[in-house]
Coordinates of N, CA and C and ligand atoms in Angstrom, one line a residue:
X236 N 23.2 165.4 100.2 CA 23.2 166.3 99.1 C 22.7 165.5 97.9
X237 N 21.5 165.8 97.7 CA 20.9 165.4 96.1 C 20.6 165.8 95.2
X238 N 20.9 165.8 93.7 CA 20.9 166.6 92.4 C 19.9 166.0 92.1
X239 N 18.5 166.2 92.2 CA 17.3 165.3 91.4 C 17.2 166.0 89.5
X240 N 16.1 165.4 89.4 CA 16.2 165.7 88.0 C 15.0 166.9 88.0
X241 N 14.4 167.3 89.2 CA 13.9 168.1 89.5 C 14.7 169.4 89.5
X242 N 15.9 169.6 90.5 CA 16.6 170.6 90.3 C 17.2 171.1 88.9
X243 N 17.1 169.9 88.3 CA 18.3 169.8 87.2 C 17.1 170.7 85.8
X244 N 15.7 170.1 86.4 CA 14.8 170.9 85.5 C 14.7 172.2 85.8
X245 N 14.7 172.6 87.1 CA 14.8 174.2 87.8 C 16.3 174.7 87.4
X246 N 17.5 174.3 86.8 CA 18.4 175.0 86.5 C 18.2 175.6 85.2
X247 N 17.6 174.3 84.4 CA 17.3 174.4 82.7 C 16.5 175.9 82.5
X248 N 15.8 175.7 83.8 CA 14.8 176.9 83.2 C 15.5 178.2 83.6
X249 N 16.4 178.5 84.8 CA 17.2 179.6 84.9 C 17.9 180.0 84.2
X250 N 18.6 178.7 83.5 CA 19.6 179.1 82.3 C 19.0 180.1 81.1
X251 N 17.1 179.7 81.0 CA 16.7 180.2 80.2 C 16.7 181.3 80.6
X252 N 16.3 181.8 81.6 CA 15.7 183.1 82.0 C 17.6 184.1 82.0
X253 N 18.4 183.3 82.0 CA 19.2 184.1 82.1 C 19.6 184.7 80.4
X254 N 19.7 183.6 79.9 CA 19.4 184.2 78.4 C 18.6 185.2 77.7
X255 N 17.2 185.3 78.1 CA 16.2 186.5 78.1 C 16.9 187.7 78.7
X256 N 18.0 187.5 79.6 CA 17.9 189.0 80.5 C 19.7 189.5 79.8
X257 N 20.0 188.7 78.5 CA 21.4 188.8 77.7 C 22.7 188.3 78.1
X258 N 22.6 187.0 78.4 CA 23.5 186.6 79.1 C 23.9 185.6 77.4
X259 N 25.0 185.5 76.9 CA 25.0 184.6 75.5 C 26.2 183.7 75.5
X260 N 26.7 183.8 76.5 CA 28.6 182.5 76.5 C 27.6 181.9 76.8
X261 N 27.9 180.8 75.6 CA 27.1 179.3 76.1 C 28.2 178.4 77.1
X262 N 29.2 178.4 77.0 CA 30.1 177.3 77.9 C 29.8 178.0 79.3
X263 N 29.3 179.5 79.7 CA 29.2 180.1 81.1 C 27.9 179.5 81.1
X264 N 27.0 179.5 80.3 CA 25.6 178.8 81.0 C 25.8 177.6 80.5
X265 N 26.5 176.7 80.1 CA 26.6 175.3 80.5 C 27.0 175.2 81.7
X266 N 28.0 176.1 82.4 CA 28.8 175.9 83.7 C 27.5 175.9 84.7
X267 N 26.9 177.0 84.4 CA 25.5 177.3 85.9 C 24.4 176.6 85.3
X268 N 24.4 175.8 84.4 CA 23.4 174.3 83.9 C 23.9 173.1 85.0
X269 N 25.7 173.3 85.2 CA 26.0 172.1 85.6 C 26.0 172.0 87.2
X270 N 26.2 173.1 87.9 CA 26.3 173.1 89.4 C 25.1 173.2 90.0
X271 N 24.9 173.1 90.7 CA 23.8 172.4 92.0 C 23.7 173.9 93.0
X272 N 23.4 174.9 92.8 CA 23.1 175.9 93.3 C 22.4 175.3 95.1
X273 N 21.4 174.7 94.6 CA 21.2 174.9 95.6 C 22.0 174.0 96.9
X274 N 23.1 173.0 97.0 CA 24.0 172.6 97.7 C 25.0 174.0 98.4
X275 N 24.5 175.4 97.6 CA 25.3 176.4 98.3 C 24.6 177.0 99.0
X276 N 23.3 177.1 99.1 CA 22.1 177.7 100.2 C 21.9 176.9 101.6
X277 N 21.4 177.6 102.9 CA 20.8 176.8 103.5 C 19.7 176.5 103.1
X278 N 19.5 175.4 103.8 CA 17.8 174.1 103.6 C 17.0 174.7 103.6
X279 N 16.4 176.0 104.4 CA 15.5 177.0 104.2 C 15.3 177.7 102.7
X280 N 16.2 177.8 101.9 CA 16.1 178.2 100.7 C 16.2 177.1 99.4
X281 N 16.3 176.3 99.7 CA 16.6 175.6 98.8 C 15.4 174.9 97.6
X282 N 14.4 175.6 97.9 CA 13.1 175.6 97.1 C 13.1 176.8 96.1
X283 N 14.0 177.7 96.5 CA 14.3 178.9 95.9 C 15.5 178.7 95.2
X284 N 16.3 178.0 95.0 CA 18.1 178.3 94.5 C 17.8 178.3 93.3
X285 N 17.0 178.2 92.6 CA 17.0 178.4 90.8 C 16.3 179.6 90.7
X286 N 15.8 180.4 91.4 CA 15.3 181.5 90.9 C 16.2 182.8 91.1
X287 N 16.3 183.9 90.0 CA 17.4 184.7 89.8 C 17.4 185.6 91.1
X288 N 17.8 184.9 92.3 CA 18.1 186.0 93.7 C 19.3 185.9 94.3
X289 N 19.5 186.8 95.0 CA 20.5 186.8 95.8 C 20.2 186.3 97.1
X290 N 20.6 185.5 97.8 CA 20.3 185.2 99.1 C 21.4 184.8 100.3
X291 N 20.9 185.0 101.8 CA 21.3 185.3 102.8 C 22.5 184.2 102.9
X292 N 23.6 184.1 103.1 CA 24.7 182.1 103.2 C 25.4 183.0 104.5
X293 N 24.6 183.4 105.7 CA 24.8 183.9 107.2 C 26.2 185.2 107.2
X294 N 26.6 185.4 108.4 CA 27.1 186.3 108.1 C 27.6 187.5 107.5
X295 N 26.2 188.1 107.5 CA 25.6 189.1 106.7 C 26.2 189.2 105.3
X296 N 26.1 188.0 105.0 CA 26.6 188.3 103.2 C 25.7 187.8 102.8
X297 N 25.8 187.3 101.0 CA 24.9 186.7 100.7 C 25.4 185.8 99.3
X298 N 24.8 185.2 98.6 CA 25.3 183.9 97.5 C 25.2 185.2 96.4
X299 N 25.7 185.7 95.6 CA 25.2 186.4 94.3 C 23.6 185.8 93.6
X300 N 23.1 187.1 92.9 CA 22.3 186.4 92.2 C 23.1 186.0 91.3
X301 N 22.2 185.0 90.6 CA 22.7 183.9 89.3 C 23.2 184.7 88.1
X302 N 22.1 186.0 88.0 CA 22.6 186.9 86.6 C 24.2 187.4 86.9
X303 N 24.6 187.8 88.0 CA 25.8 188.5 88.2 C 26.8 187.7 88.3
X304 N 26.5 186.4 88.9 CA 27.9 185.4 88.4 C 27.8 185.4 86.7
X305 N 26.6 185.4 86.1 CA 26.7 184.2 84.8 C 27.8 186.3 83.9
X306 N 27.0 187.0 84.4 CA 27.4 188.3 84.4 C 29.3 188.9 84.3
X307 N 29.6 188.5 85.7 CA 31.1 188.8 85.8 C 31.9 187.7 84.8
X308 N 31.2 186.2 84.9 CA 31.9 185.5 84.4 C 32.2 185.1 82.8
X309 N 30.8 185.6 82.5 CA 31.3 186.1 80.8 C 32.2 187.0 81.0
X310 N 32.3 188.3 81.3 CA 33.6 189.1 80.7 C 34.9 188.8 81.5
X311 N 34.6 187.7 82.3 CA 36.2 187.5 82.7 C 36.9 186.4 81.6
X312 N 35.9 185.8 80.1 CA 36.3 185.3 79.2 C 37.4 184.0 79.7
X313 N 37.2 183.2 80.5 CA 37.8 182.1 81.3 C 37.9 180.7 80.5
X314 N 39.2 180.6 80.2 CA 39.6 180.0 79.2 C 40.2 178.5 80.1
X315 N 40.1 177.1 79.3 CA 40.5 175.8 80.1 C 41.7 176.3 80.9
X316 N 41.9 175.9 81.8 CA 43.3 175.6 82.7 C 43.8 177.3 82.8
X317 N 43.1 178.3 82.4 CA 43.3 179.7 83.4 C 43.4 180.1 85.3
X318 N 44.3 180.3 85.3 CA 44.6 180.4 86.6 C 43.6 181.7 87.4
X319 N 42.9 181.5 88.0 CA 41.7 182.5 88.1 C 41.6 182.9 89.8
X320 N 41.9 183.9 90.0 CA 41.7 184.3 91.9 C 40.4 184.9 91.6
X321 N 39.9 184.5 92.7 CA 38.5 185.1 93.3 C 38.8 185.3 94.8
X322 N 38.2 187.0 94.8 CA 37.8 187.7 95.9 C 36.8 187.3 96.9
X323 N 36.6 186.9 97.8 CA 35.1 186.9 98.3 C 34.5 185.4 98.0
X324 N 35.2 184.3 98.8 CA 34.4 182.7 98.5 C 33.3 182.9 98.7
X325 N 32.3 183.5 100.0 CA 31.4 183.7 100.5 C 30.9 181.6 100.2
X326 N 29.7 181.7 99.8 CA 29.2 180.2 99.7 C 29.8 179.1 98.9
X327 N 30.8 179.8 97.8 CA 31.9 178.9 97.0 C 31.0 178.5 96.1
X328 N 29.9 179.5 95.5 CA 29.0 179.2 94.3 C 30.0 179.4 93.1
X329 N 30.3 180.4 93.2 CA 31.2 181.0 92.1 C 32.2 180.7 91.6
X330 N 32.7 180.4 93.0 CA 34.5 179.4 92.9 C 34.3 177.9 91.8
X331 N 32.8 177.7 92.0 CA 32.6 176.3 91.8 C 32.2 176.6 89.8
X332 N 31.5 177.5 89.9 CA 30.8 177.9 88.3 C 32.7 178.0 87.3
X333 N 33.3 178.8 88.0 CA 34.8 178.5 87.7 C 35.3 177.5 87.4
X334 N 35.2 176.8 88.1 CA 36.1 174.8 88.1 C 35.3 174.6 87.2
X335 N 34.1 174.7 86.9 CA 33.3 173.8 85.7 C 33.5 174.6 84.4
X336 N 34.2 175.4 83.9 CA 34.9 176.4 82.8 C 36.3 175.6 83.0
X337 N 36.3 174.6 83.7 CA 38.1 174.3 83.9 C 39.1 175.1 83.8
X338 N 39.0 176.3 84.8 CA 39.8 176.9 85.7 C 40.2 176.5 87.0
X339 N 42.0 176.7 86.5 CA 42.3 175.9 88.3 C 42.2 177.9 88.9
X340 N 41.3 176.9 90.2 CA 40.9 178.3 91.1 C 41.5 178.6 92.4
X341 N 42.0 180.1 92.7 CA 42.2 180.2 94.1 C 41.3 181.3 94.9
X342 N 41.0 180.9 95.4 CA 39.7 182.0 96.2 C 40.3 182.4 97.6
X343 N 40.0 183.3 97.8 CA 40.6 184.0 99.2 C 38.7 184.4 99.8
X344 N 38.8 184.6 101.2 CA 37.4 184.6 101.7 C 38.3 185.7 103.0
X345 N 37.6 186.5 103.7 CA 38.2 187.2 104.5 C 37.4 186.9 106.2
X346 N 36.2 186.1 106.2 CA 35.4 185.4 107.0 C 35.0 184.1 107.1
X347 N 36.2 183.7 108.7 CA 36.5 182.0 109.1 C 35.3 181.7 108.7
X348 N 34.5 181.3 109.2 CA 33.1 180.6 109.1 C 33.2 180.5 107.7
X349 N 32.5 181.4 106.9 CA 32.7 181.3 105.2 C 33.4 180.2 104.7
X350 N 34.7 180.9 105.3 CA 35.8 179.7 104.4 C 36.0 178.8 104.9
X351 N 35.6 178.3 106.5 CA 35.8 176.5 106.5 C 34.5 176.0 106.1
X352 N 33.2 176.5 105.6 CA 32.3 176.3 105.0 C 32.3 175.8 104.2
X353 N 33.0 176.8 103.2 CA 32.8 176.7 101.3 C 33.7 175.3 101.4
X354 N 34.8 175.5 101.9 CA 36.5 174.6 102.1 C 35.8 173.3 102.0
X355 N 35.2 172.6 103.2 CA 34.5 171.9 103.6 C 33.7 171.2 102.1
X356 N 32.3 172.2 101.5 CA 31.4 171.7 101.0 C 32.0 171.6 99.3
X357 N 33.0 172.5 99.1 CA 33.8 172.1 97.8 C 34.6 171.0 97.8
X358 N 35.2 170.4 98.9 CA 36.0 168.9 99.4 C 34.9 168.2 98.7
X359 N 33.9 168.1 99.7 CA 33.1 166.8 99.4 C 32.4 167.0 98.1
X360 N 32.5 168.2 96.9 CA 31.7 168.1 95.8 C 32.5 167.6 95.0
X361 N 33.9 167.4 95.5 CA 35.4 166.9 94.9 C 35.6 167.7 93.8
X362 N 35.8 169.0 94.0 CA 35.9 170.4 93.1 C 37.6 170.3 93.2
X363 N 38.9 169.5 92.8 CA 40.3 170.0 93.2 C 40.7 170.5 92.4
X364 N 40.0 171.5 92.0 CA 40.9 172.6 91.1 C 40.7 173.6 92.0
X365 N 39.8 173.7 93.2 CA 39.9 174.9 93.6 C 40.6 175.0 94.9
X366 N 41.1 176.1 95.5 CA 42.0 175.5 96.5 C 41.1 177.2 97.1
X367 N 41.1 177.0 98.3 CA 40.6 178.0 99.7 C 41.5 178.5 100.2
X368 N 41.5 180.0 100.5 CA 42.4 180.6 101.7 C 41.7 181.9 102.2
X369 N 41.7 181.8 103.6 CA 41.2 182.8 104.8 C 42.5 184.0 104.8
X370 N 42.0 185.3 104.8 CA 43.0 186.0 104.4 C 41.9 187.2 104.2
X371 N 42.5 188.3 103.8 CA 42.5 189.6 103.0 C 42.8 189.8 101.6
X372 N 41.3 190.1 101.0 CA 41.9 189.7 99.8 C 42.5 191.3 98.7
X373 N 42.4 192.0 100.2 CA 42.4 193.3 100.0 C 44.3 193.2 98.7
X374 N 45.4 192.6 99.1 CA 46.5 192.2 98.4 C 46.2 191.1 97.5
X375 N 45.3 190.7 97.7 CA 45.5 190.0 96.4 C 45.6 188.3 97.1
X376 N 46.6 187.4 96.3 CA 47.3 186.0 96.7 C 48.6 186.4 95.9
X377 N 49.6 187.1 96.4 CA 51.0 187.0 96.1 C 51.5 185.6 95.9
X378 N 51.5 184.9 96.9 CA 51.8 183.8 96.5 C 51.6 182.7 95.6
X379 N 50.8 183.0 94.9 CA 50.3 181.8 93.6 C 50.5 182.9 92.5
X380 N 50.5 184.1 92.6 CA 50.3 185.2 91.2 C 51.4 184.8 90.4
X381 N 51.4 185.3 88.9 CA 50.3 186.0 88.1 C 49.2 185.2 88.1
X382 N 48.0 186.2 87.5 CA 47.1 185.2 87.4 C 46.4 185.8 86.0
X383 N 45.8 184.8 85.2 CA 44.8 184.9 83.9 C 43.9 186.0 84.3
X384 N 43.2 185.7 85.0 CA 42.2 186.5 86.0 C 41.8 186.7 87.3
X385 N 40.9 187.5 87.3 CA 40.8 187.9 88.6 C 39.2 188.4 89.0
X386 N 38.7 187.9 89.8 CA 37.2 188.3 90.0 C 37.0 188.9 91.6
X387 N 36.2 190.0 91.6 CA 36.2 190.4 92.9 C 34.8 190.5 93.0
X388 N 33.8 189.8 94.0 CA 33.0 189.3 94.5 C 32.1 190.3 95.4
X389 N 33.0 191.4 95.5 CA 32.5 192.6 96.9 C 32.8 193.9 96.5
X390 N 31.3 194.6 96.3 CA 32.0 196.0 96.1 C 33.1 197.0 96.7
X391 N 34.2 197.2 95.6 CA 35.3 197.8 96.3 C 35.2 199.3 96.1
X392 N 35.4 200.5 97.0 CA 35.6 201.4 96.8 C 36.5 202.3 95.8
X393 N 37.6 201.7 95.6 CA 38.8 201.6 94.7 C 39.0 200.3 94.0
X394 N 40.1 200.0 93.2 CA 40.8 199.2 92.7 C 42.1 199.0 93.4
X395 N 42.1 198.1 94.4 CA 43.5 197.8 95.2 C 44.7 197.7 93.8
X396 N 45.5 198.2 93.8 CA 46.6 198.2 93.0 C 47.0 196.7 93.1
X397 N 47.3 196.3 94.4 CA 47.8 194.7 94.4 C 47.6 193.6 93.3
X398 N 45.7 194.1 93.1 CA 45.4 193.5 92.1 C 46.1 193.3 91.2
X399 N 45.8 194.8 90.3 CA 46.4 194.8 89.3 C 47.5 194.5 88.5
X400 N 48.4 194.5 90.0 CA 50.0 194.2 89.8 C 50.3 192.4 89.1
X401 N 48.8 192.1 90.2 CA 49.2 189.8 90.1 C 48.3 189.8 88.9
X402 N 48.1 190.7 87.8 CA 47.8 190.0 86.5 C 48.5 189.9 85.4
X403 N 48.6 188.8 84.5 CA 49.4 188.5 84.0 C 49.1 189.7 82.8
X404 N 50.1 190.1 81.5 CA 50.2 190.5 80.6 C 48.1 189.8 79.9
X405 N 47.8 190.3 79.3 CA 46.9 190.0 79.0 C 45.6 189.9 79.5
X406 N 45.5 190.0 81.0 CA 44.8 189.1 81.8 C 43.5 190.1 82.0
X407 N 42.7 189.6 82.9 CA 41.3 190.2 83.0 C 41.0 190.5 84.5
X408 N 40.9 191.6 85.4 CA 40.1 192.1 86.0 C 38.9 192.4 86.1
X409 N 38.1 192.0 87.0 CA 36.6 191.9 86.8 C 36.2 192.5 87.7
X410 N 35.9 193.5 88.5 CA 35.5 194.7 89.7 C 34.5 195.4 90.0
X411 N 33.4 195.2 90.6 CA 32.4 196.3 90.9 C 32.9 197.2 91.7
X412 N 32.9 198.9 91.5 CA 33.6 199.8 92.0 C 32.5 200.8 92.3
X413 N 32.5 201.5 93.5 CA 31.7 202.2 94.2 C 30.9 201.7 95.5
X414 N 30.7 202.8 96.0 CA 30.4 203.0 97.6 C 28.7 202.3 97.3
X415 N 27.6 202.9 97.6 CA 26.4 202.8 97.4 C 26.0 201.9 96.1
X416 N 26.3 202.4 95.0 CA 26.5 201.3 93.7 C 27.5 201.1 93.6
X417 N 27.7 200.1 92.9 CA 28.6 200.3 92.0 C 28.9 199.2 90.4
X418 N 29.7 200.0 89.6 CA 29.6 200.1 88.1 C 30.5 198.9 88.1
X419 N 30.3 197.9 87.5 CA 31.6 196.7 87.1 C 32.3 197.3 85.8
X420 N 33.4 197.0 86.5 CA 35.0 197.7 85.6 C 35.7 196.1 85.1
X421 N 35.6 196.1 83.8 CA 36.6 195.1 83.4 C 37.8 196.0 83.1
X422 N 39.2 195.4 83.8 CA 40.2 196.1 83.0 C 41.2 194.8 82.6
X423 N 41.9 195.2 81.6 CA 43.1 194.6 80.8 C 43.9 194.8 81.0
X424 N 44.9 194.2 80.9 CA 46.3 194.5 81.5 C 47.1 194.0 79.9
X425 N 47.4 195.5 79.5 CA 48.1 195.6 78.2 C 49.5 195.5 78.1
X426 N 50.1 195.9 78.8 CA 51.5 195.1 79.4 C 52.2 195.3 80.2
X427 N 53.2 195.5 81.0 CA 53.4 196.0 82.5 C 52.9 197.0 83.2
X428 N 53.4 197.6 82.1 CA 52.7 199.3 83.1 C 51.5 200.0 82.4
X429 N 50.9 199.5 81.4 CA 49.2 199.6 80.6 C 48.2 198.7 80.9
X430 N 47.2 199.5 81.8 CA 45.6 198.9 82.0 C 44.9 200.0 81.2
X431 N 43.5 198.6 80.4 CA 42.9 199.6 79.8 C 41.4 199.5 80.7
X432 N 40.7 200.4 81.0 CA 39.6 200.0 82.3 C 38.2 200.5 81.2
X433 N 37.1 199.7 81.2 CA 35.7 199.9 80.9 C 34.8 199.9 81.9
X434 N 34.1 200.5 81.3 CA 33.2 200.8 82.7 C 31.4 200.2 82.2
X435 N 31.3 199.3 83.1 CA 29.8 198.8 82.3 C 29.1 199.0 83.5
X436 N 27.9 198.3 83.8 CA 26.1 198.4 84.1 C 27.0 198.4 85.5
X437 N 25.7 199.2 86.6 CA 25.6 198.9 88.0 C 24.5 198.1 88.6
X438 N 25.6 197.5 89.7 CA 25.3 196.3 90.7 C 25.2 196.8 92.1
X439 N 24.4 196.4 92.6 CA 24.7 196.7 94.4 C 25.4 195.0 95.1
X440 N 26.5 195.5 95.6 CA 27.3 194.2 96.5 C 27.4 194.1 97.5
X441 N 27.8 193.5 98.3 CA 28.1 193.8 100.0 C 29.4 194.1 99.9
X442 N 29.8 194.9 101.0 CA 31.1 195.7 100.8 C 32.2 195.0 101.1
X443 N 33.3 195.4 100.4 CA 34.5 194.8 100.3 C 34.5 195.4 101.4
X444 N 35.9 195.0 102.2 CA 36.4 195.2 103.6 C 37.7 194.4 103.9
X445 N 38.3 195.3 104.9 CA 39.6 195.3 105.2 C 39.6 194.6 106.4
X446 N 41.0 193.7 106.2 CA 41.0 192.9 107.5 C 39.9 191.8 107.5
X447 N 40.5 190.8 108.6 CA 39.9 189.2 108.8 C 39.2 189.3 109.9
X448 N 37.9 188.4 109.9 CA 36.9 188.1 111.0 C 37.0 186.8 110.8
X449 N 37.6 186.6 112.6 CA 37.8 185.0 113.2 C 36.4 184.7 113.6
X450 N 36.5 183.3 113.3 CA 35.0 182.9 114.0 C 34.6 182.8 115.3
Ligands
LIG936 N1 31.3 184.8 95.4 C1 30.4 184.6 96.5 C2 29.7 185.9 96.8 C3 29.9 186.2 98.2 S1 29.5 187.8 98.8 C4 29.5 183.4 96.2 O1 29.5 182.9 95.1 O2 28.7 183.0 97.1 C5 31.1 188.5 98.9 C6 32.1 187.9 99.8 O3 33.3 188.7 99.8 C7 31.6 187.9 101.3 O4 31.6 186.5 101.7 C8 32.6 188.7 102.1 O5 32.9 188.3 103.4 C9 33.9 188.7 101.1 N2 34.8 189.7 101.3 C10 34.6 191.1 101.4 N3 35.8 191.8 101.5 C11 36.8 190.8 101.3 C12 38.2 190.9 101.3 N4 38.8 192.1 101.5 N5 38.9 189.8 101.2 C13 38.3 188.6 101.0 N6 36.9 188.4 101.0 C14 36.2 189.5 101.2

C-alpha cells in the first residue's frame, strides 16, 4: 500500500470538486484530503478512487461515493473524541474519514467477509480509534452506547428505535430513509423522550438488512 504524491494530487482535486458540488466543513474535507481512498478499492479500481463514484468492495455492496460520506459527515457535526457508531463498515472508508475528525469509532458490519476485511486493512493503516464488530446493526451496539453519534451507511426503511434510544442527550442521527430512495434524516435527540427529525436531499443506498451473512 502506497500514498504517492500522485494520489495525494488526485485527492486535492476531489476535495475540490466536492466543494463545487456544496460541501463547506473544512475539517470534513481535510479528513477526505487525508485518507487514501484508494487503499479501500480493489486494484481494479484504483485508477478511479478520486473520482466522485460509488464503487463495487464485492459482495454486492459498494464504497459510498465521496460526496455522500463528505455529505452525511458534515451533518453528523463530529466533534474531537465523540464517540461515533457507524452502521454498515462495508470497505471501512467511512469508519476511517471518522478516526481522522478524531472520533473514537465503533462500526458494526452485518457481512463476515466485509468485516474481517475492513478489520484487517484498518489494523494495518493503524486506525485505533476504531474498533470492528460483525453483528446486526439493526439494534444498534448496546454495549458501548450512548453515543455522540450515529451514522447509518444503508438505506433503512424505518428508523430502528434502538437507535434512537443509544443517543446521547444532544446527539446526532444521520439516516437515509426509504425503500427505492431515500431522503437523509438528521435527527436530534432533545432529551430523553424528544427527537427533532429533518428531512433533507435524496440518495439511493444499498439496503439495510436484517440479520448476519457468514462467509
Ligand atoms: N460505510 C461503507 C459503505 C458500505 S455500503 C463504506 O465506507 O464503504 C453499506 C454497508 O451496510 C454494506 O456493507 C452492508 O452489508 C451493510 N449493512 C446493511 N445492513 C446492515 C445491518 N443491519 N447491520 C450492519 N451492516 C449492515
Amino acid at each position: 500500500m502506497t500514498d504517492s504524491y500522485r494520489h495525494k494530487g488526485m485527492r486535492k482535486s476531489l476535495v475540490e470538486t466536492l466543494r463545487q458540488k456544496g460541501i463547506h466543513d473544512e475539517a470534513v474535507m481535510a479528513a477526505i484530503g487525508a485518507i487514501p481512498r484508494h487503499f479501500f478499492l480493489d486494484k481494479a479500481f484504483e485508477e478511479h478512487a478520486y473520482e466522485d463514484k460509488a464503487f463495487p468492495i464485492g459482495n454486492e455492496q459498494t464504497i459510498s461515493q465521496p460526496y455522500t460520506v463528505a455529505y452525511q459527515t458534515q451533518l453528523l457535526d463530529v466533534q474531537a473524541r465523540d464517540r461515533v457508531l457507524e452502521i454498515g463498515t462495508g470497505s471501512g472508508y467511512q469508519a476511517a474519514v471518522l478516526a481522522a475528525l478524531g472520533a473514537r469509532v465503533f462500526t458494526i458490519e452485518r457481512q463476515e467477509t466485509l468485516y474481517l476485511h475492513a478489520r484487517s486493512l484498518l489494523h494495518t493503516m493503524g486506525l485505533k480509534t476504531i474498533q470492528c464488530f460483525f453483528g446486526d446493526g439493526t439494534s444498534g451496539l448496546p454495549d458501548y452506547a450512548p453515543y455522540d453519534k450515529i451514522l447509518v451507511t444503508a438505506g433503512a426503511p424505518v428508523v430502528p428505535e434502538a437507535l434512537k434510544n443509544q443517543l446521547m442527550i444532544g446527539g446526532r442521527l444521520v439516516i437515509p430513509v426509504g425503500d427505492s430512495v431515500q431522503h437523509m434524516h438528521l435527527i436530534r435527540r432533545i432529551n430523553a423522550g424528544k427527537f427533532e427529525t429533518e428531512i433533507l436531499k435524496p440518495f439511493r443506498f444499498v439496503p439495510f438488512l436484517d440479520g448476519i451473512q457468514r462467509q
